[in-house]
Amino acid sequence: MHPTTDNRPADRPALLLAMGPGVDERLFTEAHRARLAALTRTDPHLVAHDLTAPDARTAAALAEAELLLTCWGATPLTAGVLDRAPRLRAVVHAAGSIKHHVTDACWERGLRVTSAAAANALPVAEYTLAAILFAGKRVLRSARRYAELRTGHAWLEESADWGNHRRTVGVVGASRIGRRVIDLLRPFDVEILLYDPYTEVPGVESVSLDELCARSTVVSVHAPQLPSTYRMIGAAQLAAMPDGTTLINTSRGSLVDEPALLPHLLSGRLDAILDVTDPELPPPDSPLYTLPNVLLTPHVAGSLGNELHRMAEQAVGEVERYVRGEAFAEEVRASDLTRSA
């Protein structure tokens, strides 16, 4: 059993915040900090930016810490860092993927790990839902065309294939985000196809990736970034997509073969809504910035602004569960990482 909360500070676990500079200011409200201070022995305003060469104050806090609360920019928890944290028992990550800082040494030492990936999945799914519905209404093309014409136009005459009635949406990957997208789509009059080699979703037709690409007029990518998913949307899959299909990528740029995609975009045969690219920042002369059939956004589908507070809320909730001796709601295990981001 873990310690239970009471009014005696010595009975509360020591906690240290560890994340990149400025992240905590956007992540936590004062109410979150007050809850952490009530639950744990912590300085809610001490944030460790570098655990590899900590200053004396941070080193002392790390040596006492039973919990690390991490977020973006956290120091990788190598064996050397963990040697400075002999009391550490758990890592609570207030963001999505833990792969950037939770190392094999953490699993070898039996640390428990949890993440706020579920909280971060919601804004990505919301962005995707909006992108799917806008794609069906041809919002990107019609807005650009309207700006060019700036006059009355017979829109009905060129909109025969527009709309979301009975449109086929292909979801690539039954990840947290992929499943959330499917749930958000259920109230709409669309057909949903799913490609995932490991998971089926009740009420959704599972098909091969090639069949999904051939049958869908919107293809939305939600698979994790793994060696096996590198450029999984390749030349063959892109060629199979019907004319006018919209490709949406809110996962990672490496999952799409962008050199193979570009000719389809330049010709206007396909549309794309890309929140991620490979490389993450396209070069200044990339046509992705200016093509009329491409919406390029700077990796903003995930949590930002006030949405960061949702991740903080989940993380603080996990700290509460730890203090009460309960299981984490969103525990991550080493075996999960072979199939997740």
GROMACS .gro file of C-alpha atoms in nm:
model
  341
    1MET     CA    1   0.000   0.000   0.000
    2HIS     CA    2   0.110   0.356  -0.065
    3PRO     CA    3   0.086   0.626   0.201
    4THR     CA    4  -0.257   0.775   0.262
    5THR     CA    5  -0.334   1.145   0.279
    6ASP     CA    6  -0.360   1.310   0.619
    7ASN     CA    7  -0.247   1.632   0.778
    8ARG     CA    8   0.103   1.514   0.866
    9PRO     CA    9   0.347   1.623   0.593
   10ALA     CA   10   0.588   1.340   0.669
   11ASP     CA   11   0.322   1.086   0.567
   12ARG     CA   12   0.282   1.234   0.221
   13PRO     CA   13   0.501   1.122  -0.071
   14ALA     CA   14   0.759   1.369  -0.200
   15LEU     CA   15   0.692   1.494  -0.552
   16LEU     CA   16   0.910   1.684  -0.798
   17LEU     CA   17   0.795   1.860  -1.114
   18ALA     CA   18   1.025   1.791  -1.412
   19MET     CA   19   0.962   1.947  -1.753
   20GLY     CA   20   1.088   2.204  -2.000
   21PRO     CA   21   1.121   2.574  -1.917
   22GLY     CA   22   0.786   2.755  -1.909
   23VAL     CA   23   0.577   2.440  -1.959
   24ASP     CA   24   0.449   2.436  -1.602
   25GLU     CA   25   0.323   2.794  -1.634
   26ARG     CA   26   0.096   2.694  -1.921
   27LEU     CA   27   0.005   2.354  -1.778
   28PHE     CA   28  -0.099   2.421  -1.419
   29THR     CA   29  -0.344   2.660  -1.266
   30GLU     CA   30  -0.287   2.776  -0.909
   31ALA     CA   31  -0.565   2.537  -0.809
   32HIS     CA   32  -0.366   2.245  -0.954
   33ARG     CA   33  -0.056   2.354  -0.764
   34ALA     CA   34  -0.256   2.386  -0.442
   35ARG     CA   35  -0.394   2.032  -0.484
   36LEU     CA   36  -0.044   1.895  -0.541
   37ALA     CA   37   0.081   2.077  -0.232
   38ALA     CA   38  -0.203   1.928  -0.026
   39LEU     CA   39  -0.145   1.577  -0.156
   40THR     CA   40   0.233   1.560  -0.150
   41ARG     CA   41   0.545   1.704   0.002
   42THR     CA   42   0.649   1.934  -0.279
   43ASP     CA   43   0.747   2.283  -0.369
   44PRO     CA   44   0.485   2.343  -0.641
   45HIS     CA   45   0.699   2.622  -0.788
   46LEU     CA   46   1.022   2.422  -0.808
   47VAL     CA   47   1.050   2.280  -1.160
   48ALA     CA   48   1.348   2.066  -1.262
   49HIS     CA   49   1.453   2.149  -1.617
   50ASP     CA   50   1.771   1.943  -1.615
   51LEU     CA   51   1.810   1.627  -1.409
   52THR     CA   52   2.142   1.530  -1.564
   53ALA     CA   53   2.331   1.811  -1.388
   54PRO     CA   54   2.088   1.944  -1.127
   55ASP     CA   55   2.167   2.235  -0.900
   56ALA     CA   56   2.184   2.168  -0.526
   57ARG     CA   57   1.818   2.247  -0.461
   58THR     CA   58   1.695   2.028  -0.745
   59ALA     CA   59   1.936   1.747  -0.653
   60ALA     CA   60   1.803   1.745  -0.297
   61ALA     CA   61   1.443   1.734  -0.419
   62LEU     CA   62   1.524   1.455  -0.665
   63ALA     CA   63   1.692   1.249  -0.393
   64GLU     CA   64   1.372   1.267  -0.186
   65ALA     CA   65   1.119   1.229  -0.467
   66GLU     CA   66   0.883   0.932  -0.464
   67LEU     CA   67   0.693   1.078  -0.759
   68LEU     CA   68   0.804   1.268  -1.067
   69LEU     CA   69   0.537   1.472  -1.245
   70THR     CA   70   0.667   1.527  -1.598
   71CYS     CA   71   0.556   1.693  -1.918
   72TRP     CA   72   0.707   1.812  -2.247
   73GLY     CA   73   1.080   1.870  -2.233
   74ALA     CA   74   1.142   1.634  -1.942
   75THR     CA   75   1.496   1.503  -1.903
   76PRO     CA   76   1.538   1.140  -2.020
   77LEU     CA   77   1.532   0.922  -1.709
   78THR     CA   78   1.854   0.735  -1.769
   79ALA     CA   79   2.021   0.502  -1.520
   80GLY     CA   80   2.245   0.791  -1.417
   81VAL     CA   81   1.949   1.016  -1.341
   82LEU     CA   82   1.770   0.738  -1.155
   83ASP     CA   83   2.080   0.679  -0.941
   84ARG     CA   84   2.014   1.028  -0.803
   85ALA     CA   85   1.653   0.931  -0.722
   86PRO     CA   86   1.675   0.626  -0.494
   87ARG     CA   87   1.325   0.678  -0.350
   88LEU     CA   88   1.150   0.717  -0.687
   89ARG     CA   89   0.852   0.486  -0.736
   90ALA     CA   90   0.637   0.639  -1.012
   91VAL     CA   91   0.639   0.879  -1.306
   92VAL     CA   92   0.319   1.072  -1.378
   93HIS     CA   93   0.338   1.225  -1.725
   94ALA     CA   94   0.103   1.517  -1.792
   95ALA     CA   95   0.113   1.472  -2.171
   96GLY     CA   96   0.090   1.196  -2.431
   97SER     CA   97   0.381   0.978  -2.534
   98ILE     CA   98   0.633   0.878  -2.266
   99LYS     CA   99   0.889   0.747  -2.515
  100HIS     CA  100   1.097   1.065  -2.507
  101HIS     CA  101   1.194   1.038  -2.140
  102VAL     CA  102   1.095   0.700  -1.992
  103THR     CA  103   1.390   0.473  -2.070
  104ASP     CA  104   1.452   0.100  -2.027
  105ALA     CA  105   1.618   0.182  -1.695
  106CYS     CA  106   1.278   0.291  -1.560
  107TRP     CA  107   1.120  -0.045  -1.638
  108GLU     CA  108   1.423  -0.233  -1.507
  109ARG     CA  109   1.381  -0.056  -1.172
  110GLY     CA  110   1.012  -0.136  -1.155
  111LEU     CA  111   0.885   0.221  -1.177
  112ARG     CA  112   0.515   0.267  -1.235
  113VAL     CA  113   0.428   0.503  -1.520
  114THR     CA  114   0.111   0.680  -1.625
  115SER     CA  115   0.038   0.937  -1.896
  116ALA     CA  116  -0.229   1.186  -1.996
  117ALA     CA  117  -0.252   1.045  -2.348
  118ALA     CA  118  -0.627   0.997  -2.304
  119ALA     CA  119  -0.673   1.365  -2.222
  120ASN     CA  120  -0.458   1.467  -2.517
  121ALA     CA  121  -0.658   1.241  -2.751
  122LEU     CA  122  -0.973   1.450  -2.726
  123PRO     CA  123  -0.855   1.773  -2.896
  124VAL     CA  124  -0.687   1.570  -3.172
  125ALA     CA  125  -1.011   1.383  -3.232
  126GLU     CA  126  -1.207   1.710  -3.230
  127TYR     CA  127  -0.970   1.862  -3.486
  128THR     CA  128  -1.007   1.548  -3.698
  129LEU     CA  129  -1.386   1.552  -3.681
  130ALA     CA  130  -1.389   1.913  -3.799
  131ALA     CA  131  -1.145   1.826  -4.078
  132ILE     CA  132  -1.358   1.531  -4.193
  133LEU     CA  133  -1.679   1.733  -4.204
  134PHE     CA  134  -1.509   2.026  -4.378
  135ALA     CA  135  -1.353   1.787  -4.628
  136GLY     CA  136  -1.691   1.646  -4.717
  137LYS     CA  137  -1.830   1.994  -4.777
  138ARG     CA  138  -1.522   2.085  -4.985
  139VAL     CA  139  -1.474   2.388  -4.762
  140LEU     CA  140  -1.109   2.438  -4.851
  141ARG     CA  141  -1.162   2.434  -5.227
  142SER     CA  142  -1.483   2.637  -5.221
  143ALA     CA  143  -1.332   2.903  -4.993
  144ARG     CA  144  -1.031   2.943  -5.222
  145ARG     CA  145  -1.254   2.949  -5.530
  146TYR     CA  146  -1.486   3.205  -5.373
  147ALA     CA  147  -1.189   3.428  -5.293
  148GLU     CA  148  -1.078   3.406  -5.657
  149LEU     CA  149  -1.422   3.475  -5.810
  150ARG     CA  150  -1.554   3.737  -5.567
  151THR     CA  151  -1.888   3.726  -5.744
  152GLY     CA  152  -2.204   3.519  -5.770
  153HIS     CA  153  -2.151   3.164  -5.891
  154ALA     CA  154  -2.363   2.857  -5.969
  155TRP     CA  155  -2.228   2.653  -5.678
  156LEU     CA  156  -2.493   2.384  -5.711
  157GLU     CA  157  -2.372   2.299  -6.058
  158GLU     CA  158  -2.024   2.201  -5.940
  159SER     CA  159  -2.115   2.049  -5.605
  160ALA     CA  160  -2.267   1.719  -5.717
  161ASP     CA  161  -2.011   1.517  -5.520
  162TRP     CA  162  -1.999   1.745  -5.216
  163GLY     CA  163  -2.152   1.672  -4.878
  164ASN     CA  164  -2.128   1.426  -4.591
  165HIS     CA  165  -2.438   1.213  -4.658
  166ARG     CA  166  -2.325   0.849  -4.678
  167ARG     CA  167  -1.963   0.952  -4.725
  168THR     CA  168  -1.708   0.679  -4.651
  169VAL     CA  169  -1.446   0.766  -4.392
  170GLY     CA  170  -1.144   0.542  -4.348
  171VAL     CA  171  -0.975   0.546  -4.007
  172VAL     CA  172  -0.620   0.412  -4.005
  173GLY     CA  173  -0.539   0.289  -3.656
  174ALA     CA  174  -0.765   0.207  -3.361
  175SER     CA  175  -0.548   0.409  -3.125
  176ARG     CA  176  -0.700   0.617  -2.846
  177ILE     CA  177  -0.741   0.897  -3.097
  178GLY     CA  178  -0.866   0.669  -3.374
  179ARG     CA  179  -1.131   0.519  -3.146
  180ARG     CA  180  -1.232   0.863  -3.023
  181VAL     CA  181  -1.272   0.981  -3.384
  182ILE     CA  182  -1.494   0.681  -3.453
  183ASP     CA  183  -1.707   0.765  -3.148
  184LEU     CA  184  -1.742   1.128  -3.258
  185LEU     CA  185  -1.845   1.015  -3.608
  186ARG     CA  186  -2.121   0.780  -3.491
  187PRO     CA  187  -2.399   1.046  -3.483
  188PHE     CA  188  -2.328   1.137  -3.846
  189ASP     CA  189  -2.464   0.966  -4.154
  190VAL     CA  190  -2.130   0.830  -4.272
  191GLU     CA  191  -1.988   0.484  -4.332
  192ILE     CA  192  -1.675   0.411  -4.128
  193LEU     CA  193  -1.400   0.170  -4.230
  194LEU     CA  194  -1.114   0.073  -4.000
  195TYR     CA  195  -0.769  -0.063  -4.064
  196ASP     CA  196  -0.586  -0.194  -3.760
  197PRO     CA  197  -0.398  -0.527  -3.758
  198TYR     CA  198  -0.453  -0.577  -3.383
  199THR     CA  199  -0.785  -0.423  -3.286
  200GLU     CA  200  -1.146  -0.431  -3.401
  201VAL     CA  201  -1.414  -0.181  -3.300
  202PRO     CA  202  -1.773  -0.301  -3.256
  203GLY     CA  203  -2.005  -0.177  -3.528
  204VAL     CA  204  -1.720  -0.073  -3.759
  205GLU     CA  205  -1.613  -0.271  -4.064
  206SER     CA  206  -1.248  -0.378  -4.048
  207VAL     CA  207  -1.070  -0.397  -4.382
  208SER     CA  208  -0.718  -0.412  -4.520
  209LEU     CA  209  -0.529  -0.088  -4.564
  210ASP     CA  210  -0.544  -0.116  -4.942
  211GLU     CA  211  -0.920  -0.173  -4.937
  212LEU     CA  212  -0.971   0.118  -4.698
  213CYS     CA  213  -0.781   0.351  -4.929
  214ALA     CA  214  -0.971   0.230  -5.236
  215ARG     CA  215  -1.317   0.269  -5.079
  216SER     CA  216  -1.280   0.586  -4.872
  217THR     CA  217  -1.329   0.946  -4.977
  218VAL     CA  218  -1.165   1.065  -4.654
  219VAL     CA  219  -0.865   0.880  -4.507
  220SER     CA  220  -0.760   0.983  -4.156
  221VAL     CA  221  -0.431   0.854  -4.012
  222HIS     CA  222  -0.413   0.768  -3.640
  223ALA     CA  223  -0.154   0.490  -3.619
  224PRO     CA  224   0.149   0.522  -3.389
  225GLN     CA  225   0.495   0.611  -3.511
  226LEU     CA  226   0.681   0.279  -3.519
  227PRO     CA  227   0.935   0.123  -3.755
  228SER     CA  228   0.652  -0.087  -3.899
  229THR     CA  229   0.436   0.218  -3.975
  230TYR     CA  230   0.702   0.422  -4.155
  231ARG     CA  231   0.541   0.553  -4.478
  232MET     CA  232   0.255   0.306  -4.441
  233ILE     CA  233   0.051   0.542  -4.661
  234GLY     CA  234   0.276   0.491  -4.961
  235ALA     CA  235   0.261   0.514  -5.338
  236ALA     CA  236   0.029   0.215  -5.378
  237GLN     CA  237  -0.217   0.336  -5.115
  238LEU     CA  238  -0.222   0.690  -5.254
  239ALA     CA  239  -0.278   0.565  -5.610
  240ALA     CA  240  -0.571   0.354  -5.487
  241MET     CA  241  -0.755   0.654  -5.341
  242PRO     CA  242  -1.041   0.779  -5.559
  243ASP     CA  243  -1.010   1.119  -5.723
  244GLY     CA  244  -1.109   1.390  -5.477
  245THR     CA  245  -1.017   1.192  -5.166
  246THR     CA  246  -0.893   1.396  -4.869
  247LEU     CA  247  -0.599   1.260  -4.669
  248ILE     CA  248  -0.589   1.380  -4.308
  249ASN     CA  249  -0.276   1.327  -4.098
  250THR     CA  250  -0.275   1.426  -3.731
  251SER     CA  251  -0.044   1.141  -3.623
  252ARG     CA  252   0.318   1.177  -3.738
  253GLY     CA  253   0.453   1.293  -4.071
  254SER     CA  254   0.664   0.982  -4.119
  255LEU     CA  255   0.353   0.765  -4.163
  256VAL     CA  256   0.287   0.924  -4.505
  257ASP     CA  257   0.523   0.901  -4.802
  258GLU     CA  258   0.520   1.273  -4.878
  259PRO     CA  259   0.734   1.250  -5.194
  260ALA     CA  260   0.474   1.006  -5.329
  261LEU     CA  261   0.186   1.226  -5.209
  262LEU     CA  262   0.311   1.549  -5.363
  263PRO     CA  263   0.236   1.466  -5.731
  264HIS     CA  264  -0.125   1.383  -5.636
  265LEU     CA  265  -0.155   1.720  -5.462
  266LEU     CA  266   0.014   1.916  -5.740
  267SER     CA  267  -0.224   1.766  -5.996
  268GLY     CA  268  -0.524   1.838  -5.776
  269ARG     CA  269  -0.629   1.473  -5.776
  270LEU     CA  270  -0.617   1.450  -5.395
  271ASP     CA  271  -0.667   1.699  -5.113
  272ALA     CA  272  -0.478   1.695  -4.784
  273ILE     CA  273  -0.520   1.830  -4.433
  274LEU     CA  274  -0.181   1.795  -4.266
  275ASP     CA  275  -0.113   1.888  -3.906
  276VAL     CA  276   0.215   1.695  -3.914
  277THR     CA  277   0.477   1.657  -4.185
  278ASP     CA  278   0.814   1.492  -4.241
  279PRO     CA  279   1.026   1.685  -4.163
  280GLU     CA  280   0.818   1.844  -3.889
  281LEU     CA  281   0.886   2.188  -4.037
  282PRO     CA  282   0.862   2.181  -4.418
  283PRO     CA  283   1.132   2.378  -4.601
  284PRO     CA  284   1.040   2.738  -4.689
  285ASP     CA  285   0.992   2.653  -5.058
  286SER     CA  286   0.760   2.358  -4.993
  287PRO     CA  287   0.445   2.372  -5.209
  288LEU     CA  288   0.247   2.247  -4.908
  289TYR     CA  289   0.232   2.607  -4.785
  290THR     CA  290   0.058   2.740  -5.095
  291LEU     CA  291  -0.132   2.461  -5.271
  292PRO     CA  292  -0.501   2.549  -5.283
  293ASN     CA  293  -0.605   2.191  -5.203
  294VAL     CA  294  -0.384   2.160  -4.892
  295LEU     CA  295  -0.455   2.283  -4.540
  296LEU     CA  296  -0.126   2.285  -4.349
  297THR     CA  297  -0.131   2.354  -3.976
  298PRO     CA  298   0.170   2.368  -3.739
  299HIS     CA  299   0.104   2.060  -3.521
  300VAL     CA  300  -0.179   2.225  -3.330
  301ALA     CA  301  -0.432   1.939  -3.324
  302GLY     CA  302  -0.309   1.823  -2.983
  303SER     CA  303  -0.355   2.002  -2.655
  304LEU     CA  304  -0.272   2.371  -2.651
  305GLY     CA  305  -0.392   2.681  -2.470
  306ASN     CA  306  -0.657   2.600  -2.212
  307GLU     CA  307  -0.662   2.237  -2.328
  308LEU     CA  308  -0.337   2.184  -2.139
  309HIS     CA  309  -0.536   2.216  -1.817
  310ARG     CA  310  -0.721   1.896  -1.909
  311MET     CA  311  -0.391   1.708  -1.912
  312ALA     CA  312  -0.293   1.867  -1.581
  313GLU     CA  313  -0.625   1.762  -1.434
  314GLN     CA  314  -0.570   1.402  -1.537
  315ALA     CA  315  -0.215   1.403  -1.399
  316VAL     CA  316  -0.322   1.547  -1.064
  317GLY     CA  317  -0.596   1.286  -1.051
  318GLU     CA  318  -0.335   1.013  -1.097
  319VAL     CA  319  -0.131   1.161  -0.811
  320GLU     CA  320  -0.445   1.144  -0.596
  321ARG     CA  321  -0.492   0.778  -0.687
  322TYR     CA  322  -0.131   0.702  -0.599
  323VAL     CA  323  -0.163   0.872  -0.261
  324ARG     CA  324  -0.481   0.673  -0.186
  325GLY     CA  325  -0.304   0.349  -0.277
  326GLU     CA  326  -0.519   0.293  -0.586
  327ALA     CA  327  -0.423   0.175  -0.934
  328PHE     CA  328  -0.351   0.440  -1.194
  329ALA     CA  329  -0.642   0.500  -1.429
  330GLU     CA  330  -0.409   0.525  -1.731
  331GLU     CA  331  -0.107   0.314  -1.640
  332VAL     CA  332   0.149   0.254  -1.914
  333ARG     CA  333   0.345  -0.071  -1.927
  334ALA     CA  334   0.660  -0.149  -2.118
  335SER     CA  335   0.474  -0.401  -2.333
  336ASP     CA  336   0.236  -0.126  -2.450
  337LEU     CA  337   0.515   0.061  -2.626
  338THR     CA  338   0.554  -0.192  -2.907
  339ARG     CA  339   0.215  -0.085  -3.045
  340SER     CA  340   0.164   0.268  -2.914
  341ALA     CA  341   0.313   0.611  -2.963
   0.00000   0.00000   0.00000
